[in-house]
Amino acid sequence: MGLITLLLGIARPAQAEVHPYSAAFHASEMAVSGGTQHVRVGGHGPAVLLLHGFGDTGDMWQPLAERLVKDHTVIVPDLRGMGLSSHPESGYEKTAQARDLAGILDALKIDKVQLVTHDIGNMVGYALAAQYPDRVSRWVIMDAPLPGLGSWDKQLLNPKVWHFNFRGPDVERLVQGRERILLDRFYNDMSANPARIDEQTRNHYAELYAKPGAIHDAFSGQFAAFSQDAKDNQALFAKGGKLRLPILAIGGDHSYGAAMKTELESVAEHVDGAVITDSGHWIMEEQPEQAIRAIEAFLQ
């Protein structure tokens, strides 16, 4: 399939401010291995599962979720150890997190989902689609590679991923009380225009990542598992081969851009691509309307 480039002229300033979910959604703490996962659910119709990454929580998806909930069942968890989910010490391998999500879908009596993911959510999404291919019908993947696959080894040489090995008790002491400073570095370095990620958004996520255990679980949980995730992904690919579901690979033009399509073509057979203009890594904060239009068109 061809590459879809979204050229919308001069980009309007994004309304990046984080808003609460509407009354169309209800949130609950659902049991998973060794803890609970904070899950928002709303709507009726075909199910869509939205998975966030580091620097965000499930709150990042609110603008998209409010649009989809009109004719979909929308499920938005906070990933393990992040946001309002509990903080278990183990279970951060992405295959394990995918099994937890399969259990959540079982509890919700949902058999099949469409998948929309970003950043670390991509990694959990691949583990879900590869382990449960009959349960994922379509996948939108945004702006991050997959451990052990595609150009992963090359990406590890990029100085922007210094944080993958930034962990340990002394690191956590350094970051404690300075979570906003840490997140600002990611928002500023990995965006096309840092001003599009406003103060309210930055403070919102800084507060969530300042919760006890949150930085520990991101660094020593989610990031520390990447080496095992790479081995697990290689084993999943060797066993099942390329994914066969339709995929839309989205990159920001100041980040992965069209390379996201190439990344996914190494692991999947049916990949379309979209490039979001005037955006870095933080696509839902920088250019939400462009992203939402591309996602809605693909899911429908």
Short mmCIF file of C-alpha atoms in Angstrom, two decimals, residues 29-293:
data_model
loop_
_atom_site.label_atom_id
_atom_site.label_comp_id
_atom_site.label_asym_id
_atom_site.label_seq_id
_atom_site.Cartn_x
_atom_site.Cartn_y
_atom_site.Cartn_z
CA GLU A 29 -9.17 -1.27 38.94
CA MET A 30 -9.05 -4.66 37.22
CA ALA A 31 -7.11 -7.61 38.57
CA VAL A 32 -3.95 -8.62 36.71
CA SER A 33 -0.97 -10.76 37.69
CA GLY A 34 0.43 -9.40 40.94
CA GLY A 35 -1.68 -6.25 41.07
CA THR A 36 -4.37 -4.14 39.42
CA GLN A 37 -4.63 -2.17 36.22
CA HIS A 38 -6.57 1.10 35.93
CA VAL A 39 -8.93 0.69 32.97
CA ARG A 40 -11.40 3.14 31.42
CA VAL A 41 -14.24 1.61 29.38
CA GLY A 42 -17.02 3.29 27.45
CA GLY A 43 -19.41 2.92 24.55
CA HIS A 44 -20.85 0.09 22.50
CA GLY A 45 -19.91 -1.51 19.21
CA PRO A 46 -16.61 -2.81 17.79
CA ALA A 47 -13.93 -2.76 20.47
CA VAL A 48 -10.85 -0.54 20.31
CA LEU A 49 -7.94 -0.90 22.76
CA LEU A 50 -5.72 2.19 23.23
CA LEU A 51 -2.21 1.72 24.73
CA HIS A 52 0.01 4.64 25.77
CA GLY A 53 3.76 4.92 26.33
CA PHE A 54 6.30 6.57 28.62
CA GLY A 55 5.77 10.23 29.43
CA ASP A 56 2.02 9.74 29.11
CA THR A 57 -0.75 7.65 30.65
CA GLY A 58 -4.07 6.54 29.21
CA ASP A 59 -5.09 10.18 29.58
CA MET A 60 -3.25 10.94 26.31
CA TRP A 61 -6.00 9.19 24.36
CA GLN A 62 -8.93 11.24 25.70
CA PRO A 63 -9.52 13.31 22.52
CA LEU A 64 -9.52 10.18 20.34
CA ALA A 65 -11.50 8.09 22.82
CA GLU A 66 -14.30 10.66 23.02
CA ARG A 67 -14.69 10.50 19.25
CA LEU A 68 -14.54 6.71 19.02
CA VAL A 69 -16.92 6.09 21.93
CA LYS A 70 -19.87 7.24 19.81
CA ASP A 71 -19.82 3.97 17.86
CA HIS A 72 -17.18 1.76 19.49
CA THR A 73 -16.47 0.07 22.79
CA VAL A 74 -13.30 1.87 23.87
CA ILE A 75 -10.87 0.36 26.41
CA VAL A 76 -8.07 2.59 27.76
CA PRO A 77 -5.77 1.11 30.41
CA ASP A 78 -2.83 2.66 32.19
CA LEU A 79 0.07 0.32 31.52
CA ARG A 80 1.55 -1.79 34.30
CA GLY A 81 3.15 0.34 37.01
CA MET A 82 2.13 3.57 35.28
CA GLY A 83 -0.56 6.19 35.83
CA LEU A 84 -3.18 4.94 38.28
CA SER A 85 -2.30 1.25 37.91
CA SER A 86 -0.65 -0.54 40.83
CA HIS A 87 3.10 -0.93 41.19
CA PRO A 88 4.16 -4.58 41.22
CA GLU A 89 7.87 -5.31 41.21
CA SER A 90 7.82 -7.75 38.29
CA GLY A 91 5.84 -8.69 35.19
CA TYR A 92 7.07 -5.87 32.90
CA GLU A 93 8.01 -8.13 30.01
CA LYS A 94 5.73 -7.08 27.19
CA THR A 95 4.57 -10.65 26.57
CA ALA A 96 3.44 -10.81 30.21
CA GLN A 97 1.66 -7.46 29.93
CA ALA A 98 -0.09 -8.69 26.79
CA ARG A 99 -1.32 -11.74 28.67
CA ASP A 100 -2.70 -9.44 31.36
CA LEU A 101 -4.53 -7.46 28.67
CA ALA A 102 -5.98 -10.66 27.24
CA GLY A 103 -7.30 -11.41 30.72
CA ILE A 104 -8.82 -7.94 30.95
CA LEU A 105 -10.56 -8.47 27.61
CA ASP A 106 -11.86 -11.82 28.85
CA ALA A 107 -13.25 -10.14 31.99
CA LEU A 108 -14.96 -7.54 29.79
CA LYS A 109 -16.31 -10.34 27.55
CA ILE A 110 -14.55 -8.85 24.53
CA ASP A 111 -13.14 -11.36 22.07
CA LYS A 112 -11.60 -9.17 19.35
CA VAL A 113 -10.21 -5.62 19.32
CA GLN A 114 -8.81 -3.02 17.02
CA LEU A 115 -5.55 -1.72 18.48
CA VAL A 116 -4.12 1.83 18.67
CA THR A 117 -0.72 2.21 20.32
CA HIS A 118 2.14 4.64 20.91
CA ASP A 119 5.71 4.24 22.20
CA ILE A 120 5.93 1.43 24.81
CA GLY A 121 2.30 0.70 23.98
CA ASN A 122 3.59 -0.43 20.56
CA MET A 123 5.71 -3.07 22.25
CA VAL A 124 2.83 -4.40 24.33
CA GLY A 125 0.66 -4.24 21.20
CA TYR A 126 3.05 -6.41 19.19
CA ALA A 127 3.18 -8.96 22.00
CA LEU A 128 -0.64 -9.02 22.03
CA ALA A 129 -1.02 -9.35 18.26
CA ALA A 130 1.73 -11.98 17.97
CA GLN A 131 0.50 -14.11 20.87
CA TYR A 132 -3.22 -13.71 20.12
CA PRO A 133 -3.47 -13.11 16.35
CA ASP A 134 -7.17 -14.01 16.30
CA ARG A 135 -7.97 -11.30 18.84
CA VAL A 136 -6.56 -8.26 17.02
CA SER A 137 -8.26 -7.26 13.77
CA ARG A 138 -6.46 -4.00 12.88
CA TRP A 139 -3.56 -2.06 14.37
CA VAL A 140 -2.53 1.60 14.36
CA ILE A 141 1.06 1.91 15.64
CA MET A 142 2.69 5.26 16.36
CA ASP A 143 6.30 6.43 16.40
CA ALA A 144 8.46 3.84 18.16
CA PRO A 145 10.20 0.61 17.07
CA LEU A 146 9.87 -2.90 18.45
CA PRO A 147 12.58 -4.51 20.62
CA GLY A 148 14.67 -7.05 18.75
CA LEU A 149 13.01 -6.45 15.39
CA GLY A 150 13.52 -4.16 12.41
CA SER A 151 16.10 -1.44 13.10
CA TRP A 152 16.05 -1.92 16.89
CA ASP A 153 19.80 -2.55 17.26
CA LYS A 154 20.55 0.59 15.23
CA GLN A 155 18.11 2.62 17.33
CA LEU A 156 19.97 1.61 20.49
CA LEU A 157 22.93 3.68 19.24
CA ASN A 158 20.81 6.85 19.10
CA PRO A 159 21.81 9.22 21.94
CA LYS A 160 18.14 10.13 22.39
CA VAL A 161 17.51 6.71 23.98
CA TRP A 162 20.00 7.29 26.80
CA HIS A 163 17.17 6.73 29.26
CA PHE A 164 16.83 3.04 28.36
CA ASN A 165 19.66 2.30 30.83
CA PHE A 166 19.01 5.18 33.23
CA ARG A 167 17.94 3.33 36.35
CA GLY A 168 18.91 2.14 39.79
CA PRO A 169 18.34 3.45 43.32
CA ASP A 170 20.69 6.42 43.00
CA VAL A 171 19.07 7.47 39.72
CA GLU A 172 15.67 7.32 41.38
CA ARG A 173 16.96 9.51 44.23
CA LEU A 174 18.22 12.04 41.70
CA VAL A 175 14.87 12.15 39.90
CA GLN A 176 12.67 12.21 43.02
CA GLY A 177 11.02 15.61 43.28
CA ARG A 178 12.39 16.54 39.84
CA GLU A 179 9.98 14.53 37.68
CA ARG A 180 8.88 17.63 35.79
CA ILE A 181 12.50 18.41 34.85
CA LEU A 182 12.97 14.86 33.58
CA LEU A 183 9.80 14.86 31.50
CA ASP A 184 10.55 18.31 30.11
CA ARG A 185 13.75 16.92 28.62
CA PHE A 186 11.75 14.32 26.67
CA TYR A 187 8.97 16.71 25.67
CA ASN A 188 11.46 19.35 24.50
CA ASP A 189 13.98 17.10 22.74
CA MET A 190 11.47 14.83 21.02
CA SER A 191 8.90 17.34 19.77
CA ALA A 192 8.79 19.52 16.65
CA ASN A 193 7.78 22.54 18.73
CA PRO A 194 7.99 22.20 22.54
CA ALA A 195 5.42 25.00 22.97
CA ARG A 196 2.72 22.65 21.70
CA ILE A 197 3.05 20.61 24.90
CA ASP A 198 1.60 23.13 27.29
CA GLU A 199 2.18 23.73 30.98
CA GLN A 200 -1.01 22.02 32.11
CA THR A 201 -0.07 18.85 30.19
CA ARG A 202 3.46 18.84 31.56
CA ASN A 203 2.29 19.37 35.15
CA HIS A 204 -0.42 16.72 34.80
CA TYR A 205 2.02 13.99 33.81
CA ALA A 206 4.73 15.18 36.20
CA GLU A 207 2.26 14.69 39.06
CA LEU A 208 1.42 11.17 37.93
CA TYR A 209 5.08 10.19 37.47
CA ALA A 210 5.85 11.59 40.92
CA LYS A 211 3.59 8.97 42.53
CA PRO A 212 5.49 6.47 44.70
CA GLY A 213 6.89 3.69 42.53
CA ALA A 214 6.11 5.35 39.18
CA ILE A 215 9.66 6.25 38.12
CA HIS A 216 11.00 2.98 39.51
CA ASP A 217 8.46 1.00 37.47
CA ALA A 218 9.20 2.97 34.30
CA PHE A 219 12.99 2.65 34.56
CA SER A 220 13.53 -0.66 36.35
CA GLY A 221 10.31 -2.20 35.04
CA GLN A 222 9.31 -1.12 31.53
CA PHE A 223 12.76 -0.07 30.23
CA ALA A 224 14.77 -2.77 32.00
CA ALA A 225 12.63 -5.42 30.32
CA PHE A 226 13.62 -4.33 26.80
CA SER A 227 16.48 -6.82 26.50
CA GLN A 228 14.15 -9.70 27.37
CA ASP A 229 11.45 -8.20 25.15
CA ALA A 230 13.90 -8.34 22.23
CA LYS A 231 14.48 -12.06 22.80
CA ASP A 232 10.76 -12.71 23.23
CA ASN A 233 9.90 -10.82 20.04
CA GLN A 234 12.49 -12.70 18.03
CA ALA A 235 11.05 -15.98 19.30
CA LEU A 236 7.49 -14.87 18.50
CA PHE A 237 8.53 -13.83 14.99
CA ALA A 238 10.43 -17.08 14.40
CA LYS A 239 7.35 -19.05 15.44
CA GLY A 240 4.58 -17.09 13.75
CA GLY A 241 6.24 -15.12 10.98
CA LYS A 242 4.87 -11.83 9.75
CA LEU A 243 1.64 -10.50 11.18
CA ARG A 244 -1.25 -10.73 8.72
CA LEU A 245 -3.61 -8.08 10.04
CA PRO A 246 -3.95 -4.63 8.38
CA ILE A 247 -1.61 -2.07 9.99
CA LEU A 248 -1.33 1.70 9.79
CA ALA A 249 2.16 2.85 10.83
CA ILE A 250 2.21 6.54 11.83
CA GLY A 251 5.29 8.68 12.38
CA GLY A 252 5.81 12.35 13.12
CA ASP A 253 7.73 14.13 10.35
CA HIS A 254 10.26 15.37 12.94
CA SER A 255 10.62 11.85 14.38
CA TYR A 256 10.23 8.43 12.74
CA GLY A 257 8.18 9.77 9.85
CA ALA A 258 7.89 7.39 6.88
CA ALA A 259 10.41 5.04 8.54
CA MET A 260 7.59 3.69 10.72
CA LYS A 261 6.08 2.04 7.66
CA THR A 262 9.44 0.44 6.85
CA GLU A 263 9.79 -0.76 10.45
CA LEU A 264 6.46 -2.53 10.34
CA GLU A 265 6.97 -4.01 6.89
CA SER A 266 9.76 -6.10 8.40
CA VAL A 267 7.27 -7.81 10.72
CA ALA A 268 3.89 -7.54 8.96
CA GLU A 269 2.45 -8.23 5.51
CA HIS A 270 -0.16 -5.49 5.10
CA VAL A 271 1.19 -2.10 6.14
CA ASP A 272 0.02 1.37 5.19
CA GLY A 273 1.79 4.50 6.40
CA ALA A 274 0.96 8.02 7.47
CA VAL A 275 3.23 10.94 8.26
CA ILE A 276 1.92 13.61 10.63
CA THR A 277 3.25 17.00 9.61
CA ASP A 278 4.87 19.45 12.02
CA SER A 279 5.09 16.82 14.75
CA GLY A 280 7.75 15.01 16.67
CA HIS A 281 7.26 11.94 18.84
CA TRP A 282 4.39 13.34 20.92
CA ILE A 283 1.83 13.09 18.13
CA MET A 284 -1.35 13.15 20.23
CA GLU A 285 -0.12 16.22 22.09
CA GLU A 286 1.42 18.03 19.11
CA GLN A 287 -1.05 17.34 16.28
CA PRO A 288 -4.09 15.54 17.72
CA GLU A 289 -6.51 16.42 14.93
CA GLN A 290 -4.23 15.10 12.19
CA ALA A 291 -3.72 11.89 14.14
CA ILE A 292 -7.39 11.42 14.94
CA ARG A 293 -8.42 11.85 11.32
#
